[in-house]
Coordinates of C-alpha atoms in Angstrom, one line a residue:
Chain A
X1 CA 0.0 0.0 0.0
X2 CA 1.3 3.9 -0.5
X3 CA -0.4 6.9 0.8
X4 CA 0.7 10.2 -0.5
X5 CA 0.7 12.5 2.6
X6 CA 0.2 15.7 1.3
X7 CA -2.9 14.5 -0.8
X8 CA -4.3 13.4 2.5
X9 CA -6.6 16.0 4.1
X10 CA -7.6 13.7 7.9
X11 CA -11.0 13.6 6.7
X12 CA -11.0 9.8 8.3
X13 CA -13.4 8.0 5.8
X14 CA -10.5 5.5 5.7
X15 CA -11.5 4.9 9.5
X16 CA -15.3 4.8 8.9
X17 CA -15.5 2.8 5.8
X18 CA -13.1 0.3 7.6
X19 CA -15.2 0.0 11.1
X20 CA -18.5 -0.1 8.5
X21 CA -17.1 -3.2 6.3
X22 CA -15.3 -4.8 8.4
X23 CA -17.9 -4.5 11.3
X24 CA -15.3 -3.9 13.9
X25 CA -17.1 -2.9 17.0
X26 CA -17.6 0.4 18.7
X27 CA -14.8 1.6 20.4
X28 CA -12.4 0.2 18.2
X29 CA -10.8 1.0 14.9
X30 CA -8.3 -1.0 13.0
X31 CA -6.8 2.4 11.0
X32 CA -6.3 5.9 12.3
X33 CA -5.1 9.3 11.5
X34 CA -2.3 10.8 12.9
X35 CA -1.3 14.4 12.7
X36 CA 2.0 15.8 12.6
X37 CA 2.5 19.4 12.9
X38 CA 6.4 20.3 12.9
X39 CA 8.1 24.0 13.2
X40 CA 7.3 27.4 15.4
X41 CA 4.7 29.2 15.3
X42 CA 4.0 30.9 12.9
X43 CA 6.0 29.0 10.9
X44 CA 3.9 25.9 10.7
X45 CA 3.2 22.9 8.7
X46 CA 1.1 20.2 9.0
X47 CA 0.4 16.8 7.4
X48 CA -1.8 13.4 8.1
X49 CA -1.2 9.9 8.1
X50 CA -3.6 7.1 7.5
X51 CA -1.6 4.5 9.9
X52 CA -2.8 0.9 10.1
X53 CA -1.4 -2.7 10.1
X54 CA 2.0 -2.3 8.4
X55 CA 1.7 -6.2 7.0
X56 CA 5.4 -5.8 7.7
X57 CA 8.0 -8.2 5.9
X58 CA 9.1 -9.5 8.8
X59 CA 6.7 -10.0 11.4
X60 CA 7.1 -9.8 15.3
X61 CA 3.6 -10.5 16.0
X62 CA 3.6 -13.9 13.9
X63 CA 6.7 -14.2 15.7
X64 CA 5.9 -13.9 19.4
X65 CA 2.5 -15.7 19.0
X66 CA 2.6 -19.1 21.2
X67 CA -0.1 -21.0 19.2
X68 CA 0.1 -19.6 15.5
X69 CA -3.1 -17.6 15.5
X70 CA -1.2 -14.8 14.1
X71 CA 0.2 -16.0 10.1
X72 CA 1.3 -14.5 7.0
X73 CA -1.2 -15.6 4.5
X74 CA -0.2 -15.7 0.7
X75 CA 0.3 -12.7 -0.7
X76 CA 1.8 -11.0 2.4
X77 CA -1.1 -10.1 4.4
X78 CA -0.5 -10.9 8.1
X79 CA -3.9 -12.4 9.3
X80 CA -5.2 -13.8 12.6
X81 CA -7.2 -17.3 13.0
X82 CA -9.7 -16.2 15.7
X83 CA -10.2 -19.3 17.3
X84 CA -6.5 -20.2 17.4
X85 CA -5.5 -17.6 19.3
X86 CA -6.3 -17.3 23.5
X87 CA -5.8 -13.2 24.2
X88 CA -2.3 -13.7 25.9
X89 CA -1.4 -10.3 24.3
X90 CA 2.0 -10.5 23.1
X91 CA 1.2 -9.9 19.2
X92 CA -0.2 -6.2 20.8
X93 CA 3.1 -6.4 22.8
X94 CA 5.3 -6.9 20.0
X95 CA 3.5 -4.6 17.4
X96 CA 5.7 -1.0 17.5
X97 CA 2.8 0.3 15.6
X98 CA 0.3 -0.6 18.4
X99 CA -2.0 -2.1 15.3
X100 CA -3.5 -4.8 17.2
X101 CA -6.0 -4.8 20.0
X102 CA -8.2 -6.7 21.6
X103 CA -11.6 -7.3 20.0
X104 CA -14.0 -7.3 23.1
X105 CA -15.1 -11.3 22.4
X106 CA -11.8 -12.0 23.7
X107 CA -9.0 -13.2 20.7
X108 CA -6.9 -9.9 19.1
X109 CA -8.0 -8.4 15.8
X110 CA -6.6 -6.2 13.3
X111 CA -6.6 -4.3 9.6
X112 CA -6.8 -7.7 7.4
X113 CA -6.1 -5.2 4.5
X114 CA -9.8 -6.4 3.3
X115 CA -8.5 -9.4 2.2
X116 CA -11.9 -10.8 1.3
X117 CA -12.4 -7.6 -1.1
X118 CA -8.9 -7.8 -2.6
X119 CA -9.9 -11.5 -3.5
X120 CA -12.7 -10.2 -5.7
X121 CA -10.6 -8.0 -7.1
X122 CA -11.4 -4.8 -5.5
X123 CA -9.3 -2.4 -3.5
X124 CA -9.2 -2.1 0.2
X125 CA -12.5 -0.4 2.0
X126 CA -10.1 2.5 2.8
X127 CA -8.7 2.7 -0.4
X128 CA -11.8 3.0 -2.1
X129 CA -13.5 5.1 -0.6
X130 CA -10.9 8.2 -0.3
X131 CA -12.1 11.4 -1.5
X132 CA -8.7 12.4 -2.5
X133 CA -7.3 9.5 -3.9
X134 CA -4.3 9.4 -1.8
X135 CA -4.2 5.8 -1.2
X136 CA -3.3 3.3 -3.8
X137 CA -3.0 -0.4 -3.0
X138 CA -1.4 -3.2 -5.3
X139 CA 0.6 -6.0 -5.7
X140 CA 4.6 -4.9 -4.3
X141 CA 6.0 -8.4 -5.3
X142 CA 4.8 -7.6 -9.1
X143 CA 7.6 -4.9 -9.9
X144 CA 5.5 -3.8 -13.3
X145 CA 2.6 -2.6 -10.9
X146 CA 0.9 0.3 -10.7
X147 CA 2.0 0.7 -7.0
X148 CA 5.6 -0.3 -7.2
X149 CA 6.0 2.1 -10.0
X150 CA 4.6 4.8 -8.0
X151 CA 6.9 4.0 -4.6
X152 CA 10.0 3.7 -7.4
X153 CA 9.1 6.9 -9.0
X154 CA 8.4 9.2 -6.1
X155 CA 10.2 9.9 -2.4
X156 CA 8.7 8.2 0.6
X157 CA 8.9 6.7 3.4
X158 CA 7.8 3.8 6.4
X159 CA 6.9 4.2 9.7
X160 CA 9.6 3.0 12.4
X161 CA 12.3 1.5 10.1
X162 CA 14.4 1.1 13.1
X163 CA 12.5 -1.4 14.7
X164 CA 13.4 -3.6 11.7
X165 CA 9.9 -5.2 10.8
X166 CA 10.3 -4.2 7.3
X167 CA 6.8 -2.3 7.0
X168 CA 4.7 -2.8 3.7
X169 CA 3.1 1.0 4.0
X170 CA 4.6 3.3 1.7
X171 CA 4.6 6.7 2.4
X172 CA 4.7 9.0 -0.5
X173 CA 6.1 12.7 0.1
Chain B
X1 CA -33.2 7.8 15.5
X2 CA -30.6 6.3 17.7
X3 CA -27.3 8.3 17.7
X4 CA -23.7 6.2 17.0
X5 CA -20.6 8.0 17.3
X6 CA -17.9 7.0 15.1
X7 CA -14.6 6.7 16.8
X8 CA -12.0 8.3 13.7
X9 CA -9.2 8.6 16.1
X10 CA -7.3 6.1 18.0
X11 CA -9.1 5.6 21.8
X12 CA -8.7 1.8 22.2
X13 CA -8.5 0.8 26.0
X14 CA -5.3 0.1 26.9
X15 CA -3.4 1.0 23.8
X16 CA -3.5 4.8 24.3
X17 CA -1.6 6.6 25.5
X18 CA 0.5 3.7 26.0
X19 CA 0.4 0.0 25.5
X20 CA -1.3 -1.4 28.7
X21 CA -2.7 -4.8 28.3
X22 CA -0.3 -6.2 31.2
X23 CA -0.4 -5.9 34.5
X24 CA 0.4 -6.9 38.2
X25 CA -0.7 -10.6 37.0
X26 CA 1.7 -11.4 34.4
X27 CA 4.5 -9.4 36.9
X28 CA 3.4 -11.4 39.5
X29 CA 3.9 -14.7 37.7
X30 CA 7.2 -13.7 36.0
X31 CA 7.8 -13.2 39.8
X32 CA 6.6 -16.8 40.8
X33 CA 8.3 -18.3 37.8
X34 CA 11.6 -17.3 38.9
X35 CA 11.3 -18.2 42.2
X36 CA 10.4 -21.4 41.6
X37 CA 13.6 -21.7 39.0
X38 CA 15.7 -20.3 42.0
X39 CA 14.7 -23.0 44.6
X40 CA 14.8 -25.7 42.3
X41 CA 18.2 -24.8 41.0
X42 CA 19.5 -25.0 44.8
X43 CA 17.8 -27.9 45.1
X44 CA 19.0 -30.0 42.3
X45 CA 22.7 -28.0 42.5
X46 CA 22.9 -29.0 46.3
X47 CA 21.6 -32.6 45.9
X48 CA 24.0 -33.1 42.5
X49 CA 26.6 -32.2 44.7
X50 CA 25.7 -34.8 47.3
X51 CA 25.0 -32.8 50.5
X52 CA 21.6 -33.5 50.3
X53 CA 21.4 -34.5 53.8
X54 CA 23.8 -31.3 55.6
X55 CA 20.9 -29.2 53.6
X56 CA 17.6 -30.9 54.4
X57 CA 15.9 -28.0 53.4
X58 CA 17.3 -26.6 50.2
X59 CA 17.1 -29.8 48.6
X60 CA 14.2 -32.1 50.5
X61 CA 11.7 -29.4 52.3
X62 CA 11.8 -26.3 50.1
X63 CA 10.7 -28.0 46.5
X64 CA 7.6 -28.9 47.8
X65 CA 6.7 -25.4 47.6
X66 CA 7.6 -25.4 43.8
X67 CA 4.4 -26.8 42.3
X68 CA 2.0 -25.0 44.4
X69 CA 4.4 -21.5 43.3
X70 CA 4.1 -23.0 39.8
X71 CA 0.3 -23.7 39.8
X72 CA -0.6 -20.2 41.4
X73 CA 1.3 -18.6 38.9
X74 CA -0.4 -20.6 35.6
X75 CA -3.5 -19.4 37.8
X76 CA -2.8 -15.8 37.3
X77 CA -1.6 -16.2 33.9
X78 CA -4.7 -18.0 32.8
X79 CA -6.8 -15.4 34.8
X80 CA -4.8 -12.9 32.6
X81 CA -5.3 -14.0 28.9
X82 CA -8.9 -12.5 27.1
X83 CA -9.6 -16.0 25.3
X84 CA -9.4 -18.6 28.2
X85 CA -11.4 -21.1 26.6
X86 CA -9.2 -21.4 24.0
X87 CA -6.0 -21.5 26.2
X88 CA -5.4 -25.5 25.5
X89 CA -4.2 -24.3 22.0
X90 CA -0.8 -23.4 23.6
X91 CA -0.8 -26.8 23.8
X92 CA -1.4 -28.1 20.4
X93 CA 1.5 -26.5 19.0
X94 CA 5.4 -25.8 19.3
X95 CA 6.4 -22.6 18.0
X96 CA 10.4 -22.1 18.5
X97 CA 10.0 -18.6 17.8
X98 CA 8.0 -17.9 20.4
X99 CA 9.4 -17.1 24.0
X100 CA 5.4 -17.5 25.3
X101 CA 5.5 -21.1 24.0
X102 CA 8.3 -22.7 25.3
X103 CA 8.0 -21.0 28.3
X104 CA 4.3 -23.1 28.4
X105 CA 6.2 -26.6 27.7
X106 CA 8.9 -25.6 30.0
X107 CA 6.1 -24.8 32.6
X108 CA 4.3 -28.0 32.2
X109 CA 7.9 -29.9 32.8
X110 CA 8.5 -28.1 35.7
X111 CA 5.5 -28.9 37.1
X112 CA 5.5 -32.2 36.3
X113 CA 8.8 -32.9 37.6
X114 CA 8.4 -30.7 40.5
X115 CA 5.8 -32.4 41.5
X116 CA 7.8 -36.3 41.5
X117 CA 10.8 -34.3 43.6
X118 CA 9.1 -33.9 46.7
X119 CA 7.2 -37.1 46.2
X120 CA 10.5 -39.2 45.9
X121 CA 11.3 -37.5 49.5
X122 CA 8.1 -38.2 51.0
X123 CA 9.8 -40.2 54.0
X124 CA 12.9 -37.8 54.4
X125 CA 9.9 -34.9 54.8
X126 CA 7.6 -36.3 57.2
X127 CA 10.6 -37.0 59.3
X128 CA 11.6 -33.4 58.8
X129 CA 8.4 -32.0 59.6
X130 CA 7.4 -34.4 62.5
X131 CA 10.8 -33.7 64.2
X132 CA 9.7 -29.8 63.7
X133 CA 6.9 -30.0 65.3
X134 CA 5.2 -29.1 62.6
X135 CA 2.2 -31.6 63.0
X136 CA -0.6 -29.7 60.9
X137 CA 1.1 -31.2 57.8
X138 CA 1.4 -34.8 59.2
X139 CA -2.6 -34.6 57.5
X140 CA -1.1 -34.8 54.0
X141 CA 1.9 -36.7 54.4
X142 CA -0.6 -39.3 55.9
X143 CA -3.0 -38.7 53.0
X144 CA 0.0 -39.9 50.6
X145 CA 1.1 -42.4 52.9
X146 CA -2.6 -43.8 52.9
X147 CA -2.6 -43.6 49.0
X148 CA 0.8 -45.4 48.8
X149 CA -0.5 -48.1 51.1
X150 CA -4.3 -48.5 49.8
X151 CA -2.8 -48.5 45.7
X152 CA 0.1 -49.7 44.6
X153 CA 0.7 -47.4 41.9
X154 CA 1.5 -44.4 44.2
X155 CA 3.9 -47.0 45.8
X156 CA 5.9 -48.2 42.7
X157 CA 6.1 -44.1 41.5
X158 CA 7.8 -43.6 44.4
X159 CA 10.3 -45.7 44.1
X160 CA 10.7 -45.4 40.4
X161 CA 11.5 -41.7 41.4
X162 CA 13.3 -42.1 44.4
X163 CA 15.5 -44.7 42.1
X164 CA 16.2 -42.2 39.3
X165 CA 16.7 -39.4 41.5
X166 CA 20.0 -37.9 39.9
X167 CA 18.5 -38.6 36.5
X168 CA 15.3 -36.5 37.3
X169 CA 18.0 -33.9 39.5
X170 CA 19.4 -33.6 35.7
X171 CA 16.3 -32.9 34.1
X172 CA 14.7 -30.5 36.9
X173 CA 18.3 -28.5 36.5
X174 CA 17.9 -27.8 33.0
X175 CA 14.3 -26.8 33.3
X176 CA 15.1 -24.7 36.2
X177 CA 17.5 -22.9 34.1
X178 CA 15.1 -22.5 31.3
X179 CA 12.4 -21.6 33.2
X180 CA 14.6 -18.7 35.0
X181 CA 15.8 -17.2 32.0
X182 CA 12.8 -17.5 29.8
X183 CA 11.0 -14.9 32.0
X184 CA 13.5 -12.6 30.9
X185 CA 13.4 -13.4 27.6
X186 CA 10.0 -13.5 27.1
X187 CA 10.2 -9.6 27.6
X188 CA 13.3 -8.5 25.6
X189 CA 11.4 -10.8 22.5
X190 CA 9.2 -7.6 22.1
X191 CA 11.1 -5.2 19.9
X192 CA 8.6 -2.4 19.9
X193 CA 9.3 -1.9 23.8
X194 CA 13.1 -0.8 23.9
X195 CA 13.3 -1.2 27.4
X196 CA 12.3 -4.8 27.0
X197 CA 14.3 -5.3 24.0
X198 CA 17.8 -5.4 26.0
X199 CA 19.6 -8.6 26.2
X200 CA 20.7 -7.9 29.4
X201 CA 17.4 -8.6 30.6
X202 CA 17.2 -12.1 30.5
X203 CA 20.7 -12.7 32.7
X204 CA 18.9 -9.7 35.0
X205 CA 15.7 -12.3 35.6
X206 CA 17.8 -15.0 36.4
X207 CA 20.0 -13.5 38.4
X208 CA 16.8 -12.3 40.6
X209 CA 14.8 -15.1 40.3
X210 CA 17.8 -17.0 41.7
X211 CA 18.3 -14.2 44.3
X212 CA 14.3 -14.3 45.6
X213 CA 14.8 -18.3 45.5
X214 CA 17.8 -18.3 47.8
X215 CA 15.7 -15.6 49.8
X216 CA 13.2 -18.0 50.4
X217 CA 15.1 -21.3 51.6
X218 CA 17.1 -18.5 54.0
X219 CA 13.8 -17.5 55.7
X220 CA 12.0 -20.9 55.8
X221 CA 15.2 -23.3 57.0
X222 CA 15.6 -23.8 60.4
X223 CA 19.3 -25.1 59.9
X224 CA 21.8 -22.4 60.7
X225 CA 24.5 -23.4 58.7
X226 CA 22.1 -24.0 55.6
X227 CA 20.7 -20.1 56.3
X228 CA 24.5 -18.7 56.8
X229 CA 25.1 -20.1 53.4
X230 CA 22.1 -19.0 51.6
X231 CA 23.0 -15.4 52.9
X232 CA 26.4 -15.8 51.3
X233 CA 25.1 -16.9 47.9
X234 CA 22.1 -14.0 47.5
X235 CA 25.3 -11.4 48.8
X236 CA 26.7 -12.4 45.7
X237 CA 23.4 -12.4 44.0
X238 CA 22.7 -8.7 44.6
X239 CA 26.2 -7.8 43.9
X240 CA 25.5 -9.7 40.3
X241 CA 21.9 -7.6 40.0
X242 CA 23.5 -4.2 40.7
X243 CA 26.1 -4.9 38.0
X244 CA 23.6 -5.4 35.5
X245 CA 21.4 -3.0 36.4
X246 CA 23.8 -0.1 36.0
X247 CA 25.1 -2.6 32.7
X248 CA 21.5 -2.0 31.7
X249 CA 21.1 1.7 32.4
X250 CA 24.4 2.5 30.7
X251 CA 23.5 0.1 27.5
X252 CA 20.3 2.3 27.0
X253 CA 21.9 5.7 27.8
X254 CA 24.6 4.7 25.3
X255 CA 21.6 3.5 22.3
X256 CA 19.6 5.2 19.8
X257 CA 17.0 7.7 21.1
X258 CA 14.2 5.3 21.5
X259 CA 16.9 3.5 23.7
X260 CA 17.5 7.2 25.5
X261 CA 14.0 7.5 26.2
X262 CA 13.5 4.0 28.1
X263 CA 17.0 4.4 30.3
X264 CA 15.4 7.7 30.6
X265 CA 12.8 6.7 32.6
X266 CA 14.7 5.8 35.5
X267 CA 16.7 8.8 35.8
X268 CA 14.2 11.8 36.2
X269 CA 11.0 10.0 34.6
X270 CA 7.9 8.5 36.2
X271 CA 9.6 5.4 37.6
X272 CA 13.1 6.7 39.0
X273 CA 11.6 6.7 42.6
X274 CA 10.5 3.4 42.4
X275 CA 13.1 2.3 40.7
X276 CA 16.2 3.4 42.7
X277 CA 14.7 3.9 46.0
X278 CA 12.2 1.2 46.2
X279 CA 13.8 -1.6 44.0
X280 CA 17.1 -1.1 44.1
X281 CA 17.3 0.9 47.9
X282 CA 15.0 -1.4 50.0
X283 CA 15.1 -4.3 47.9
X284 CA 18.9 -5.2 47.4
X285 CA 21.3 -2.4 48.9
X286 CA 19.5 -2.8 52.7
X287 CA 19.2 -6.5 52.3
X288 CA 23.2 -6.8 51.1
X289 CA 23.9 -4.8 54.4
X290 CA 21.5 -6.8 56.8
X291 CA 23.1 -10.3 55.3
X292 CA 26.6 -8.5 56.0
X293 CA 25.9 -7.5 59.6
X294 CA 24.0 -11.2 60.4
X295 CA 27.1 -13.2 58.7
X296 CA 29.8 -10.9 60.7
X297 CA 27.6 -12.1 63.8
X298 CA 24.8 -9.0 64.8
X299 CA 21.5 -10.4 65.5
X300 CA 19.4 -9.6 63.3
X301 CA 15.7 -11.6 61.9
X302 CA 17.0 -13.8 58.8
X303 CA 13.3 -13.3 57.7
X304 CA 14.0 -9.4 57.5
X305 CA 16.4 -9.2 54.4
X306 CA 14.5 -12.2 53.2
X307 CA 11.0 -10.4 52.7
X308 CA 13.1 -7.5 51.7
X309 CA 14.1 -9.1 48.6
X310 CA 11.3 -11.2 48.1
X311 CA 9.4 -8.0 47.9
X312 CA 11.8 -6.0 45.5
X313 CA 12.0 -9.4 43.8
X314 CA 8.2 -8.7 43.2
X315 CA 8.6 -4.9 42.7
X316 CA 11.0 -5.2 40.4
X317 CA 8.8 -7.1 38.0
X318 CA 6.0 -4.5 38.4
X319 CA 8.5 -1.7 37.2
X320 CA 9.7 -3.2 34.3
X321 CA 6.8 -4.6 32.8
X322 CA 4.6 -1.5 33.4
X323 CA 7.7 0.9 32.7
X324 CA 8.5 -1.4 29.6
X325 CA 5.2 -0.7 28.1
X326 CA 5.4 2.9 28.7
X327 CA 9.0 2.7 27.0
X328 CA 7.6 2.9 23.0
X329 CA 9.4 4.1 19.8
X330 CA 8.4 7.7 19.0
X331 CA 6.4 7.6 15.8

């Protein structure tokens, strides 16, 4: 996935078309926005970030989890099986992008990137319902896509490199 | 109409401000865990060594006290998890990856074996106990007796263990060790908590663990020579613990900034008081001195530096895993 910042103007449909198709209860939200405002005033500037599951490359949830709930399915989307995993918390512990919570019937849930849309073919709740286009989601393996043009072609950057999950969100300055 | 309000920014209980999904019951049975691994390392160290009977209590008397440490502390951890029902799936798989699993198989070893120690010394500690005076728990070594007696399964187990005693002594050793370390470990696995992610952590758990284990036997055994020697061992302990503590603080201070920011919360944040005065003050320095002025003969209670560091032991755990979930990389 790659979000260009500066198209992004917070608006948060990305959070409420997420909590509407995924049905994620209230209370809760699998993506966010975040906003950075750097310099003195009045020298100000401001920007937002969609933030979500980072479907990193290499994962410390799927890591840390005792029983395996928490996978990488095919295709690179980090998943977890509901009824394989007993709430011990230490996918939430491990995750430096505090992605994961958990879901009030007890096992952990998270941004599946719509994996169940994306299987039809169709883009991400967020991504399809952005009013600025800022969001584009693809296939980063494929290096003739869409998306791994755009990341080649323009500046960007993740979220937490240092940890050294290897995050899957592209952010596009 | 009914009214919903859409949440658009992050306010998820316990994730904001700060990651806090643990809390005094997993500290309390990373607490338990290494206690356990402490007495049990004495035990099976002392009785490898062959003076099981100069220290009847290290080695025969104190691991009885293992399994019900052990079972109190899966209590709290099961009480802990949000999806109990499912908590047998720990137990369909092995992950290697994962701290949280071995430390389940290691647990269920422990227990297991912890539970065939005491039983293979079931004479040696009614003696113990009857020549004690302590004749409340004649009720349960009769109750085993009466089992042993009435089936002849309990019987042949006890002599099975009682014969394979070094074997088992072996196997409880290595376990011990595991079990001691993995509590540490199974914090510094979580690299989006730099204060957790240290790997001088794991030696730091074991080193205390050891240090609350040794604490115990010293403030339970009525031999003198047994409690003089204990003394002498956590002395060393705490001397260990300091050493890595400051190891610790300086390894952080001397990292990148999300490093800086954890070591930082010991000198000047939220937990320095705690930490230094608390921990570190009341629950190894005054110890260290109390075990110095009993062993260079002043009177003191051996149960005073013991509870000491059985409580910093405790408080210690508290700290780091609610300060370790504070400690977060800036984002």
């Amino acid at each position: 996935m790659a979000i260009e910042v500066n198209k992004c103007v917070g608006c948060a449909d990305c959070v409420v078309a997420c909590q509407i198709e995924n049905n994620v209860p209230l209370g809760y939200s699998r993506d966010w926005i975040m906003e950075h405002v750097t310099g003195t005033y009045p020298v100000l500037s401001m920007h937002f970030e969609s933030q979500r599951c980072n479907h990193c490359d290499d994962t410390p949830c799927v890591r840390t989890c005792p029983t395996g709930a928490s996978f990488v399915a095919e295709g690179g989307i980090v998943k977890v099986t509901h009824n394989d995993c007993i709430g011990c918390g230490a996918c939430i512990e491990a995750c430096p992008y505090d992605a994961r919570y958990f879901h009030p019937d007890g096992y952990v849930d998270k941004c599946t990137f719509c994996d169940h849309r994306v299987a039809e073919g169709l883009d991400p709740a967020c991504v399809s319902v952005c009013p600025t286009t800022c969001m584009h989601f693809g296939d980063l393996d494929n290096p003739d896509s869409e998306i791994s043009k755009l990341i080649k072609s323009r500046e960007n950057f993740t979220l937490i490199p240092e940890a050294g999950t290897a995050p899957q969100i592209f952010y596009l300055k | 109409m009914k009214e919903y309000i859409l949440d658009t920014t992050r306010d998820i209980h316990g994730l904001y401000p700060h990651v806090h999904i643990w809390g005094f019951p997993i500290a309390a049975y990373l607490f338990l865990g290494g206690l356990a691994a402490g007495i049990l390392l004495f035990a099976t160290i002392y009785y490898l060594k062959g003076k099981a009977d100069d220290m009847p209590f290290t080695v025969k008397i104190a691991p009885i006290f293992t399994f019900i440490i052990i079972m109190l502390g899966l209590v709290l951890l099961v009480f802990d998890l949000h999806h109990k029902l499912y908590v047998f799936k720990l137990f369909t798989t092995f992950r290697i990856e994962s701290p949280m699993s071995w430390g389940a198989w290691t647990l269920v070893g422990v227990s297991i074996f912890s539970l065939m120690w005491p039983l293979s010394y079931i004479d040696d500690i009614e003696k113990y106990l009857h020549e004690r005076g302590w004749k409340r728990l004649d009720v349960v070594t009769i109750f085993i007796r009466n089992l042993e007696h009435n089936w002849l399964i309990p019987r042949f187990m006890i002599m099975f263990f009682r014969k394979h005693r070094t074997f088992f002594a072996y196997i409880l050793l290595v376990l011990s060790i595991i079990l001691g370390i993995y509590t540490g470990i199974l914090l510094s696995a979580f690299n989006a908590h730099p204060l957790w992610n240290n790997p001088i952590l794991g030696p730091l758990f074991l080193t205390s663990g050891i240090s609350t284990g040794s604490a115990f036997v010293m403030w339970l055994s009525n031999n003198k020579k047994e409690r003089r020697l204990m003394s002498t061992i956590d002395m060393a302990l705490i001397a260990i613990e300091l050493f890595f503590i400051i190891h610790m603080i300086m390894g952080l201070q001397a990292g990148p900034e999300a490093f800086k920011l954890a070591g930082g919360l010991f000198l000047g944040g939220p937990f320095t008081v705690t930490f230094w005065v608390l921990f570190v003050g009341f629950g190894l320095v005054l110890p260290f001195i109390l075990e110095a002025f009993e062993l260079k003969g002043h009177h003191i209670p051996p149960a005073l530096p013991a509870i000491l560091v059985l409580i910093g032991g405790l408080l210690f755990r508290i700290i780091m895993v609610q300060a370790g979930q504070v400690s977060e990389y800036p984002f």
